[in-house]
Short mmCIF file of C-alpha atoms in Angstrom, two decimals:
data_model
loop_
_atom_site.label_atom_id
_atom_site.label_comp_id
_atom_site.label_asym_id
_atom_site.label_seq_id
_atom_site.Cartn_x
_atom_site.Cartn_y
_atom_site.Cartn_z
CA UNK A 1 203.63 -8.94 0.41
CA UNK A 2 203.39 -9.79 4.07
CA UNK A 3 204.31 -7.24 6.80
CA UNK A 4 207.46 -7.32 8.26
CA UNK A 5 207.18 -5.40 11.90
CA UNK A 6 210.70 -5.92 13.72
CA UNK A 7 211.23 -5.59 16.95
CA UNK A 8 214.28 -2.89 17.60
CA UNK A 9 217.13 -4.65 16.66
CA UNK A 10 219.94 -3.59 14.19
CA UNK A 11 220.71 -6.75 12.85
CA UNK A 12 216.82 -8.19 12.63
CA UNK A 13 216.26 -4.49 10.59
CA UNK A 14 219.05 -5.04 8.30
CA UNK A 15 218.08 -8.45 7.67
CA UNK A 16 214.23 -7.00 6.80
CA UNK A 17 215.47 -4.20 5.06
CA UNK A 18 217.41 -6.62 2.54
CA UNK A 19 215.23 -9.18 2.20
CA UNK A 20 212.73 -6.33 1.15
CA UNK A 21 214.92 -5.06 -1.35
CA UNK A 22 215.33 -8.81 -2.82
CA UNK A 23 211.28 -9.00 -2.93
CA UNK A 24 211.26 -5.82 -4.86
CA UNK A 25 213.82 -6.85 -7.47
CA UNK A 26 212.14 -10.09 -8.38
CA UNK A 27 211.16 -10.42 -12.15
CA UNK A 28 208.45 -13.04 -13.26
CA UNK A 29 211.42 -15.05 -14.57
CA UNK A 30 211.41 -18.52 -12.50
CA UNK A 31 214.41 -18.63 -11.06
CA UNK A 32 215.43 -22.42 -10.55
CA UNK A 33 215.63 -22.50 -14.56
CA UNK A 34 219.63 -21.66 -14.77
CA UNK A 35 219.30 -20.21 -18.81
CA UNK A 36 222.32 -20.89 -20.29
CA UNK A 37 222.37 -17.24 -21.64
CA UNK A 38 222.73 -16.37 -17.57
CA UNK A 39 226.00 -17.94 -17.07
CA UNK A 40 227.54 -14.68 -18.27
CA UNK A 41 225.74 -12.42 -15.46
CA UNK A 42 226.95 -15.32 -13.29
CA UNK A 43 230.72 -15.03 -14.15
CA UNK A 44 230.46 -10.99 -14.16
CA UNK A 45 228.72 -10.75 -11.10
CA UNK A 46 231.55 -12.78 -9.31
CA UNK A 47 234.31 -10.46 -10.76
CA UNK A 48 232.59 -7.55 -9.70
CA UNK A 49 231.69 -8.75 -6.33
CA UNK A 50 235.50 -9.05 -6.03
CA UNK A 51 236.38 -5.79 -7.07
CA UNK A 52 233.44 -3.62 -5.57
CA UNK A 53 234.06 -3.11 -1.97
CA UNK A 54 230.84 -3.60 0.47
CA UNK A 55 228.19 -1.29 0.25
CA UNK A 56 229.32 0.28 -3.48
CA UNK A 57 226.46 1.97 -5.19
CA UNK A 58 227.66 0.11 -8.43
CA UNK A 59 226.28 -2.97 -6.48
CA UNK A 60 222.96 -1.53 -5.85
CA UNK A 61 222.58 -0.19 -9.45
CA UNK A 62 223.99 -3.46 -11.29
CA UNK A 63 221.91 -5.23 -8.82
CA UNK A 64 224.76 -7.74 -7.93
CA UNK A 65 223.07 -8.76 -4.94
CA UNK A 66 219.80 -10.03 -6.61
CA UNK A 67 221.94 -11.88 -9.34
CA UNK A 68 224.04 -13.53 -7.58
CA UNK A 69 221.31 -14.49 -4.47
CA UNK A 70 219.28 -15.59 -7.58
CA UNK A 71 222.14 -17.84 -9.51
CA UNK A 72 223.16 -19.25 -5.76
CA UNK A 73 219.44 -20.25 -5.69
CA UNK A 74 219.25 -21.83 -8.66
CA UNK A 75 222.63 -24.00 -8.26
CA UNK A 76 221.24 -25.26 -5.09
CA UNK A 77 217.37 -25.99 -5.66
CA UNK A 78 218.69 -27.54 -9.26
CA UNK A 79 220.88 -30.16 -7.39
CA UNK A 80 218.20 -30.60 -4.94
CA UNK A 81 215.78 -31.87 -7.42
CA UNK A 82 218.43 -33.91 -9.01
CA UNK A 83 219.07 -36.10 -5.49
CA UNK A 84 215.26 -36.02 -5.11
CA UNK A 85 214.44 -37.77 -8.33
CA UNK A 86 216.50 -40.21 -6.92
CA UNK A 87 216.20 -40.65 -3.50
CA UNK A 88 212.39 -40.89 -4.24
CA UNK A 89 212.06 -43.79 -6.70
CA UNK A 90 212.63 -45.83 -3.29
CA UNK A 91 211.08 -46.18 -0.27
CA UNK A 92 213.53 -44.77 1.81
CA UNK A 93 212.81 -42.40 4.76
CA UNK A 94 214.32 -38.85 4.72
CA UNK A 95 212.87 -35.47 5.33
CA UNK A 96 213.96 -31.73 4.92
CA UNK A 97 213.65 -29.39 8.18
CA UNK A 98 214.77 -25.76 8.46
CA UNK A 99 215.81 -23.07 5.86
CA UNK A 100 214.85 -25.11 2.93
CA UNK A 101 211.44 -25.72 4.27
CA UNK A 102 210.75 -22.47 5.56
CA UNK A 103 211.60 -20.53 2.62
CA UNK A 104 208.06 -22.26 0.60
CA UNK A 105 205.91 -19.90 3.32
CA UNK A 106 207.20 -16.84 2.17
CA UNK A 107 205.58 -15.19 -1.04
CA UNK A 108 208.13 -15.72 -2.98
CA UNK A 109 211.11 -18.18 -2.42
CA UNK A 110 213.97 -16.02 -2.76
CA UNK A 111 212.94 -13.70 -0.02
CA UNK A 112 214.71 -16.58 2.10
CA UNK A 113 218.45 -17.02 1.68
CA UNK A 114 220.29 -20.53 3.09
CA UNK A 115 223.43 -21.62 2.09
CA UNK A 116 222.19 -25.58 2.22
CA UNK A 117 219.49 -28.25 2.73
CA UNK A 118 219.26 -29.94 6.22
CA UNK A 119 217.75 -33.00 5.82
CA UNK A 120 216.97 -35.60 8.51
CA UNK A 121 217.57 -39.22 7.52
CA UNK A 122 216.95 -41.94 10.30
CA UNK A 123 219.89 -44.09 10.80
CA UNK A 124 218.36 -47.63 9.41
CA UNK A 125 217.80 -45.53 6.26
CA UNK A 126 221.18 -44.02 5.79
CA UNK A 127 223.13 -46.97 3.79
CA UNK A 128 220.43 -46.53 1.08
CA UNK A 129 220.60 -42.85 0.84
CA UNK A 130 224.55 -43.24 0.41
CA UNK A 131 223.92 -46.23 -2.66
CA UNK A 132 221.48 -43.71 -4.38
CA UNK A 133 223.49 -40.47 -4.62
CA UNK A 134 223.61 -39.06 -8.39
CA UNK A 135 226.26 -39.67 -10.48
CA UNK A 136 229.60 -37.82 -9.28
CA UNK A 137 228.03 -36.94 -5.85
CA UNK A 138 230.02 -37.66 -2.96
CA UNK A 139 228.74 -38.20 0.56
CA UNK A 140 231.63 -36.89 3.78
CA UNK A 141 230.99 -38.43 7.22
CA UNK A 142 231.43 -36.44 9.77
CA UNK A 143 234.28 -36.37 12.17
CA UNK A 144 234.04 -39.48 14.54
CA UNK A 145 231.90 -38.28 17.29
CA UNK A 146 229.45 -40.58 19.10
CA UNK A 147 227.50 -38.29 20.63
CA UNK A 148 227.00 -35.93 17.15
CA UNK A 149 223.55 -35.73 15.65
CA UNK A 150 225.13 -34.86 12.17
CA UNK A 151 225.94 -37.98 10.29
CA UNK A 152 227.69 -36.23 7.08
CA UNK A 153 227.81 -33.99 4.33
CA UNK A 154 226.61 -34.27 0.84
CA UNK A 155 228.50 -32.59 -1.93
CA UNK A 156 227.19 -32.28 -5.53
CA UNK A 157 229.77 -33.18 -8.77
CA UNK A 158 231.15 -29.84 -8.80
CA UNK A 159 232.42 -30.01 -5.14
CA UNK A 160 229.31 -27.97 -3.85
CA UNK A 161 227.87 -28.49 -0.44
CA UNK A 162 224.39 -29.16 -0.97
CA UNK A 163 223.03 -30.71 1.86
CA UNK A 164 223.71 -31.38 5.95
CA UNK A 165 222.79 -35.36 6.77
CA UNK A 166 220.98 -35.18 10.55
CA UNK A 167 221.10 -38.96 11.86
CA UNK A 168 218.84 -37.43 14.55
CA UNK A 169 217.62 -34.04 15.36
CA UNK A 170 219.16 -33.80 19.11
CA UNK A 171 222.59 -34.95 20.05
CA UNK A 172 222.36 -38.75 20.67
CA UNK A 173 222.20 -39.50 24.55
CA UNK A 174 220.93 -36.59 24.97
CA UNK A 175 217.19 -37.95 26.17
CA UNK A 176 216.01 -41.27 27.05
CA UNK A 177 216.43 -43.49 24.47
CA UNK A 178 212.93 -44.32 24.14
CA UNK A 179 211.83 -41.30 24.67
CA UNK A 180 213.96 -40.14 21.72
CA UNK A 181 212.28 -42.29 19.31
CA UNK A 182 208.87 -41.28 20.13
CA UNK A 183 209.47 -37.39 20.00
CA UNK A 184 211.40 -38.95 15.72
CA UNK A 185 208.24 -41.10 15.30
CA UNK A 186 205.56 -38.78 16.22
CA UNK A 187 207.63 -36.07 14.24
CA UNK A 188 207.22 -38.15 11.35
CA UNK A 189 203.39 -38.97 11.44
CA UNK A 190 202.52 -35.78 10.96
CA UNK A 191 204.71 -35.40 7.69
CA UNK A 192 203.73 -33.55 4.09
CA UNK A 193 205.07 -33.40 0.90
CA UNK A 194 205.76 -30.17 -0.61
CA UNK A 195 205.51 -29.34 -4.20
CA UNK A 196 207.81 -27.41 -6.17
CA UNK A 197 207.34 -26.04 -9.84
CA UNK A 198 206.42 -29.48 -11.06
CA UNK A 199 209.84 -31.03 -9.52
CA UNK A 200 210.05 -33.79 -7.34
CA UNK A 201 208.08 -33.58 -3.92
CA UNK A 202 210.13 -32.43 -0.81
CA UNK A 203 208.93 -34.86 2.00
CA UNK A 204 209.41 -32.97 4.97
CA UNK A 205 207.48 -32.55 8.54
CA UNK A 206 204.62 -30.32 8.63
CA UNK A 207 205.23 -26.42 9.68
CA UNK A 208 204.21 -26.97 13.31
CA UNK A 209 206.69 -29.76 13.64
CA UNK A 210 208.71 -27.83 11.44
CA UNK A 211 209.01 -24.92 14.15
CA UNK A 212 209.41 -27.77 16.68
CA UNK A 213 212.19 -29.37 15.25
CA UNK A 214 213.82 -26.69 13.10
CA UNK A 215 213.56 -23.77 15.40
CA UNK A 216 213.20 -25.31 19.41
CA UNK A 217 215.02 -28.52 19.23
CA UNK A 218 217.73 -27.44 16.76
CA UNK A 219 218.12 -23.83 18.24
CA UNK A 220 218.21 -24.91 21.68
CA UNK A 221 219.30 -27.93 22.16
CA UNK A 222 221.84 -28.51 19.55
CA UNK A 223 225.34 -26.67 18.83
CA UNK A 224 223.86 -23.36 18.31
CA UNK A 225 222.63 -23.23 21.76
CA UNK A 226 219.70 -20.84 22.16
CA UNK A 227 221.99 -18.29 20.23
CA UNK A 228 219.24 -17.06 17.42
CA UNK A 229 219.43 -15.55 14.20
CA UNK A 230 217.45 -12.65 12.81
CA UNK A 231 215.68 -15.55 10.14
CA UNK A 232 214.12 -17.51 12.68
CA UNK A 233 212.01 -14.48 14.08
CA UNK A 234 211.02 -13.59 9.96
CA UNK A 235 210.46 -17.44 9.52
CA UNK A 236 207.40 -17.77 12.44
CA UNK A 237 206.21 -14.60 11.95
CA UNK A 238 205.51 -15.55 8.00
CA UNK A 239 203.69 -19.13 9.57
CA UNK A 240 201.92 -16.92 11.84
CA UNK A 241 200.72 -14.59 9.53
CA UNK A 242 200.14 -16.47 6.50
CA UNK A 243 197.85 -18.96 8.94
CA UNK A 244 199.78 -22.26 8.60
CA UNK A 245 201.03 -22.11 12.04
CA UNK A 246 198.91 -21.17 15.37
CA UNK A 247 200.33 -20.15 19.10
CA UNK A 248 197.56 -23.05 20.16
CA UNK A 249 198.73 -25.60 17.74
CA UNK A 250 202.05 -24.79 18.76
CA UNK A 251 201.15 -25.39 22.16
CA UNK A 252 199.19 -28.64 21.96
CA UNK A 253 202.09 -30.15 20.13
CA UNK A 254 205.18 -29.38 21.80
CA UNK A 255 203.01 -30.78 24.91
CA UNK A 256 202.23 -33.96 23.17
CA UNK A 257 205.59 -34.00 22.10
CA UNK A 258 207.06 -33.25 25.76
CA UNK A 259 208.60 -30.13 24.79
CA UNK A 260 206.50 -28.03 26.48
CA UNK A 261 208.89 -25.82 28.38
CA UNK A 262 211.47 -25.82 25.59
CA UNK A 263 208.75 -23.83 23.28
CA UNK A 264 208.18 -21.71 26.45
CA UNK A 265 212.11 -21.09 26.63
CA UNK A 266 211.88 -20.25 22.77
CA UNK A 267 209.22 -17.56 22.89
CA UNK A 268 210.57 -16.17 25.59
CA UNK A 269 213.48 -15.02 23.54
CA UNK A 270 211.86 -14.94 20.01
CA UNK A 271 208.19 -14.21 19.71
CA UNK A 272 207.18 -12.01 17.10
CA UNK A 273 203.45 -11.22 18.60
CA UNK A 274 205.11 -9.79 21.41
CA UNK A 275 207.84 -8.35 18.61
CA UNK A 276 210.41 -9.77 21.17
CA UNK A 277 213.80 -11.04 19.36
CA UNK A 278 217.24 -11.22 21.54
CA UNK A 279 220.11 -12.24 19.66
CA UNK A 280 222.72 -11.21 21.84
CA UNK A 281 222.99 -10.64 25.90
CA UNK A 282 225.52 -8.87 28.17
CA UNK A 283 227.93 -11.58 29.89
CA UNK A 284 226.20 -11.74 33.05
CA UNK A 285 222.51 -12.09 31.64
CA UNK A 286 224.26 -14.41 28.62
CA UNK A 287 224.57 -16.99 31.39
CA UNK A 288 221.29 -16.09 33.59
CA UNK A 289 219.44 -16.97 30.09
CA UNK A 290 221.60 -20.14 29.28
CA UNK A 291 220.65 -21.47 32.86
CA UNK A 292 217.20 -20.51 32.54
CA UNK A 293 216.43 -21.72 29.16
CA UNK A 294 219.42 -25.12 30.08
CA UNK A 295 216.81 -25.97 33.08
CA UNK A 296 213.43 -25.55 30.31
CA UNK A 297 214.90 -27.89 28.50
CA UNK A 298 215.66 -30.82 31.02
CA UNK A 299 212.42 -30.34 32.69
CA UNK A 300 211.50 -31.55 28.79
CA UNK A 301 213.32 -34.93 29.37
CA UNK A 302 217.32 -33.42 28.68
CA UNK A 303 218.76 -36.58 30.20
CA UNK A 304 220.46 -35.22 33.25
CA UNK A 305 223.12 -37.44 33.51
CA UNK A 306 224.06 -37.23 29.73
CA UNK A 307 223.68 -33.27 30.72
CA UNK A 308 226.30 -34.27 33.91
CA UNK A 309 228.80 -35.43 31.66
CA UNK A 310 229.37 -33.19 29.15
CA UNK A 311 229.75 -30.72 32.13
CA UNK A 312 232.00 -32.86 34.19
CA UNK A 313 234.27 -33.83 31.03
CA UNK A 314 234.00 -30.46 29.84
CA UNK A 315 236.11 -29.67 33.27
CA UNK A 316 238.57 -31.81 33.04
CA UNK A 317 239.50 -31.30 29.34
CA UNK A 318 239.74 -27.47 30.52
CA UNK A 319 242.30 -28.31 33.34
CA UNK A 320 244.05 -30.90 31.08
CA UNK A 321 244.71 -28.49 28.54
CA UNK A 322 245.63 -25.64 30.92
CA UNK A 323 249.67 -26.29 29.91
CA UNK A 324 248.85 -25.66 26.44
CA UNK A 325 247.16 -22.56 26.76
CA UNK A 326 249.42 -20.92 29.29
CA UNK A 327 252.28 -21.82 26.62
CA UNK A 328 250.67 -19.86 23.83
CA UNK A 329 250.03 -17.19 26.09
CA UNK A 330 253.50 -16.80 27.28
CA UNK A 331 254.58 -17.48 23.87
CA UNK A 332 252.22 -14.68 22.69
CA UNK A 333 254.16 -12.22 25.50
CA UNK A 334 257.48 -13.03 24.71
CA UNK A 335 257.98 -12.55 21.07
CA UNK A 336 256.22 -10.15 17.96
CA UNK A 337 256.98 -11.96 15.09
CA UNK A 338 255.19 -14.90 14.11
CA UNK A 339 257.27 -17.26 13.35
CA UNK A 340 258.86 -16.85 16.76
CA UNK A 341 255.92 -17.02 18.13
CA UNK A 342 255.18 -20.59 16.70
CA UNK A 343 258.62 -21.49 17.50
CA UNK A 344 258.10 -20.39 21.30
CA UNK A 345 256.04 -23.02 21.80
CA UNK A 346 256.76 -25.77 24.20
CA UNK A 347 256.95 -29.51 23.12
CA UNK A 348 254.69 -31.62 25.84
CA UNK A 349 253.69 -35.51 25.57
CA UNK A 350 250.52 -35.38 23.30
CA UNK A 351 247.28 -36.50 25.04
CA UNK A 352 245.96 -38.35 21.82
CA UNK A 353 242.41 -36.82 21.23
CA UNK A 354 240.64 -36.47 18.46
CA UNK A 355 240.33 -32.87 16.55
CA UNK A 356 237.00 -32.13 17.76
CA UNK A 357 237.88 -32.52 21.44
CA UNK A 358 241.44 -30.15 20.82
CA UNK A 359 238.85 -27.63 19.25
CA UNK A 360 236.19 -27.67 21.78
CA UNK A 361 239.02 -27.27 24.71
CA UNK A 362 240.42 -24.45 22.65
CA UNK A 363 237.48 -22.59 21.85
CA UNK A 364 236.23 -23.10 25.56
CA UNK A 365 239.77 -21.88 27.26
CA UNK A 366 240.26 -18.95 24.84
CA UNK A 367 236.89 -17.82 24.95
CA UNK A 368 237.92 -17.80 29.86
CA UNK A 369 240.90 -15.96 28.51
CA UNK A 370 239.52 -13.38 26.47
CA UNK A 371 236.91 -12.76 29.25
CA UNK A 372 239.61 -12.08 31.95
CA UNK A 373 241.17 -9.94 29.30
CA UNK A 374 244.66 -11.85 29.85
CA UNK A 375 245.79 -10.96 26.44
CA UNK A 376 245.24 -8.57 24.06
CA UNK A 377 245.70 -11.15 20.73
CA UNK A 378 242.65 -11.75 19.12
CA UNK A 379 240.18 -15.13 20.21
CA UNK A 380 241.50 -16.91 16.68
CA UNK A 381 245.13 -16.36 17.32
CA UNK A 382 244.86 -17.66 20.74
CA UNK A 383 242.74 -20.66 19.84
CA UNK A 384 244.66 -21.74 16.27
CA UNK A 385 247.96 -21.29 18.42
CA UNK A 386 246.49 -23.65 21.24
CA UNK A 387 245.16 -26.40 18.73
CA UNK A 388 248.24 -26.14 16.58
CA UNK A 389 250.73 -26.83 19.51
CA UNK A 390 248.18 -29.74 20.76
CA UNK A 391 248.53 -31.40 17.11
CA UNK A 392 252.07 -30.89 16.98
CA UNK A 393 252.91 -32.25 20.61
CA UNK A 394 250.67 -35.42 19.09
CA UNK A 395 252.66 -36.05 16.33
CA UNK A 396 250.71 -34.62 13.53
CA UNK A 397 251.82 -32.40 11.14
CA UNK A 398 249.74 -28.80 11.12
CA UNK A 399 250.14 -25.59 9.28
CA UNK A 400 249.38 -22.29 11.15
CA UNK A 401 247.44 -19.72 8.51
CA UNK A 402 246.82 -16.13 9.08
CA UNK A 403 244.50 -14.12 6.37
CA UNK A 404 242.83 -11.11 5.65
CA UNK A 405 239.46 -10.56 4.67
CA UNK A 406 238.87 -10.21 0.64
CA UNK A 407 235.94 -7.38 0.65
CA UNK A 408 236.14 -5.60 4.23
CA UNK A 409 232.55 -5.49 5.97
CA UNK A 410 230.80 -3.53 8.59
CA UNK A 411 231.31 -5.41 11.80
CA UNK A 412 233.01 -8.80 10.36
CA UNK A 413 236.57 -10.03 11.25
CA UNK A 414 239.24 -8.11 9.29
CA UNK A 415 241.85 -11.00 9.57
CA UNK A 416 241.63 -14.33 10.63
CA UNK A 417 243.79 -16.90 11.68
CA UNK A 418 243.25 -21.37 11.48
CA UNK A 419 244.61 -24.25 11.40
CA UNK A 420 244.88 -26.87 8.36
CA UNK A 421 245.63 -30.42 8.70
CA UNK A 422 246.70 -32.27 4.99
CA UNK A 423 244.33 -29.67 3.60
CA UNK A 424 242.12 -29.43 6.07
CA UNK A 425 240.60 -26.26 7.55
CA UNK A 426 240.28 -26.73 11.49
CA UNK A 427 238.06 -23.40 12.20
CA UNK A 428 236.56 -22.48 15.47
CA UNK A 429 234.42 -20.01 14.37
CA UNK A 430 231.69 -20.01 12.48
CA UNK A 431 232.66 -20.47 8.99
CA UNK A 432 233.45 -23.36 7.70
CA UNK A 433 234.61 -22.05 4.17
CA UNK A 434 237.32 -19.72 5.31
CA UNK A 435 239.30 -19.32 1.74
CA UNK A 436 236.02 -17.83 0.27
CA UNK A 437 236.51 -14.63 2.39
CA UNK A 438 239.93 -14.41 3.67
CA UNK A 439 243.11 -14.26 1.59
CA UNK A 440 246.20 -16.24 3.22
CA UNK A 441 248.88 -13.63 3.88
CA UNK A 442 251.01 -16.06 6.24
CA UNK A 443 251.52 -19.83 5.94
CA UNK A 444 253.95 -21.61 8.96
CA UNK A 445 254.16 -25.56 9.14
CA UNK A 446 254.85 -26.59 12.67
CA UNK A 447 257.27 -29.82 12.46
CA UNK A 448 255.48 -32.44 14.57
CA UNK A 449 256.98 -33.78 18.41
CA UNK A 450 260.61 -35.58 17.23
CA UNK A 451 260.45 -39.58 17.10
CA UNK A 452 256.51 -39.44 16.49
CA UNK A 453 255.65 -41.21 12.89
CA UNK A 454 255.14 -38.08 10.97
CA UNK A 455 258.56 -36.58 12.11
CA UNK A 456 260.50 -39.94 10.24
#
């Protein structure tokens, strides 16, 4: 088994410590076989993890955590191979990046946990990878958003998400146009097909470009915005280690690539030869490190003007929806219950944007708020509130939903609270399947602005 030496960090040792106790429980049975004589370990192990609170010795002794990170495994990988059989009888461009790539340089596969596939399919080639889906797949686009690398959402027959769509690996606009399809092309020359337990191949870049574009380009200068997680530290210290990755190699590509200071930027917040990992900052050094690793970045080509923008309309969505917020906050002082609460807010002329725009002023404002410590309500309460009186003021029918968490956890939120739109789940943190760990306690449907269409 490889080494695993962490730097000191809580959450990097936790993370270690469980993915040594998944190495340890592997049996030589292969795992992306799904017997059928395992379905009744599968349906156990979900009632139990249901019942057992977090960290129950039963779980430890049953070993619910291997079986169910094992079936999980298996569910995915199996409809992975499925969409590969047919996705390669053509001649169609795609490749897989990240967690699904990384996890075939570890010893054994299921010492790395993702929930999905991220797979980068150039636009030209999209249309085709739509027309070949299996039978009973469905493909979601994603939100209208011009500027959004992610092009969609593939979900298997059952419902599952199984992979992300990436249309390009950067926000679009984001660097010079032509620049941009270099740094896609050059990614893609150097390309290699893995093999997998006689399946079909997974075309995918190779592992330096796979630290290029999974780890520097997609941690930095995508959504997640230099914030890291404890896997990509265990990730290049495994290509490190096992020799398929060198700090030279590293080096000569991200400078042939132009990203020369953005793999700079990355080490100097995740390098496990120097056993240097930082997940999380205080405030002040939070934004000393943004602006630091924000100018690395657009001395690599980060279009400035595109950079401008964002900045600029950032601003003015902030001042626009000012009103809104200081509504929910006064709503927020004035009355305990929630329904009043919801009530309490003020009807104002809609400004017609789209949800991602409400969300991204919401999260933005109520994350100002909660650092002035205006309010004492919770970030969610403040932000749902905010996005629920925006939709409502715009005509469009919303539901306000408060929950509690199903199986309480160290550290983790012990209630939540969203929005849903016809079914919908418009979350501004970061989960994205919200009924799979919190149980609705409150439901309240805000009646949209009178004389809009969905008020008739």
């Amino acid at each position: 088994m490889i080494p695993i030496a962490p730097p000191e960090n809580s959450r990097l040792e936790h993370k270690t410590a469980s993915m040594q106790r998944i190495r340890i429980a592997i049996t030589e049975r292969n795992f992306t076989d799904l017997q059928a004589e395992d379905a009744w370990a599968w349906r156990l192990t979900g009632w139990l993890f249901g019942v057992l609170p977090d960290g129950h010795s039963l779980r430890r002794l049953l070993g619910l955590e291997y079986t169910r990170h094992k079936m999980q495994k298996a569910v995915l990988e199996t409809a992975f191979a499925e969409l590969r059989q047919c996705w390669n009888a053509s001649d169609m461009r795609y490749y897989a990046f990240k967690g699904g790539v990384f996890q075939h340089a570890y010893p054994d596969r299921l010492m790395r946990s993702h929930g999905d596939i991220d797979l980068y399919v150039p636009p030209e080639s999209l249309p085709e990878a739509v027309s070949r889906l299996p039978a009973g797949w469905a493909f979601v686009p994603a939100p209208p958003d011009s500027k959004s690398h992610n092009a969609g959402t593939l979900l298997n027959g059952q419902g599952r998400k199984i992979a992300d769509i990436h249309r390009s690996l950067m926000p679009l606009g984001s660097m010079n146009a032509r620049r941009s399809k270099a740094l896609h092309a050059a990614l893609e020359a150097h390309s290699m097909e893995l093999a997998v337990d006689g399946a079909p191949s997974i075309p995918a870049f190779d592992w330096t470009g796979q630290v290029l574009a999974g780890l520097v380009i997609n941690r930095g200068w995508c959504g997640d915005h230099w914030r890291l997680k404890a896997s990509d530290y265990l990730d290049l210290q495994v290509l490190l280690e096992s020799g398929r990755v060198t700090m030279d190699g590293l080096r000569r590509r991200a400078a042939v690539l132009g990203l020369r200071h953005s793999l700079e930027a990355f080490l100097s917040i995740c390098d496990p030869a120097r056993q240097r990992l930082v997940l999380e900052h205080t405030v002040r050094s939070r934004l000393l490190a943004r602006l630091l690793l924000d100018r690395a970045a657009m001395r690599d080509g980060y279009f400035p003007r595109y950079y401008l923008g964002k900045a600029v309309g950032l601003l003015r969505d902030l001042v626009l929806f000012a009103p809104i917020l200081l509504d929910v906050l006064g709503s927020l002082r004035r009355h305990s219950n929630p329904h009043d609460v919801v009530r309490g807010l003020k009807r104002r002329r809609g400004m017609h944007w789209d949800e991602l725009r409400y969300l991204s002023a919401a999260r933005w404002s109520t994350a100002l708020v909660r650092k002035a410590r205006i309010t004492q309500a919770g970030a969610c309460v403040i932000r749902s509130l905010a996005v629920l009186a925006a939709l409502r003021n715009d005509g469009r029918r919303a539901t306000w939903v408060q929950g509690f968490r199903k199986t309480p956890t160290d550290g983790g939120l012990p209630g939540h609270a969203w929005v849903e739109v016809e079914g919908r789940i418009l979350d501004g943190h970061d989960d994205p399947n919200v009924h799979a760990h919190f149980t609705v306690s409150l439901r309240i449907e805000a009646d949209p602005e009178p004389g809009s269409a969905d008020s008739r």
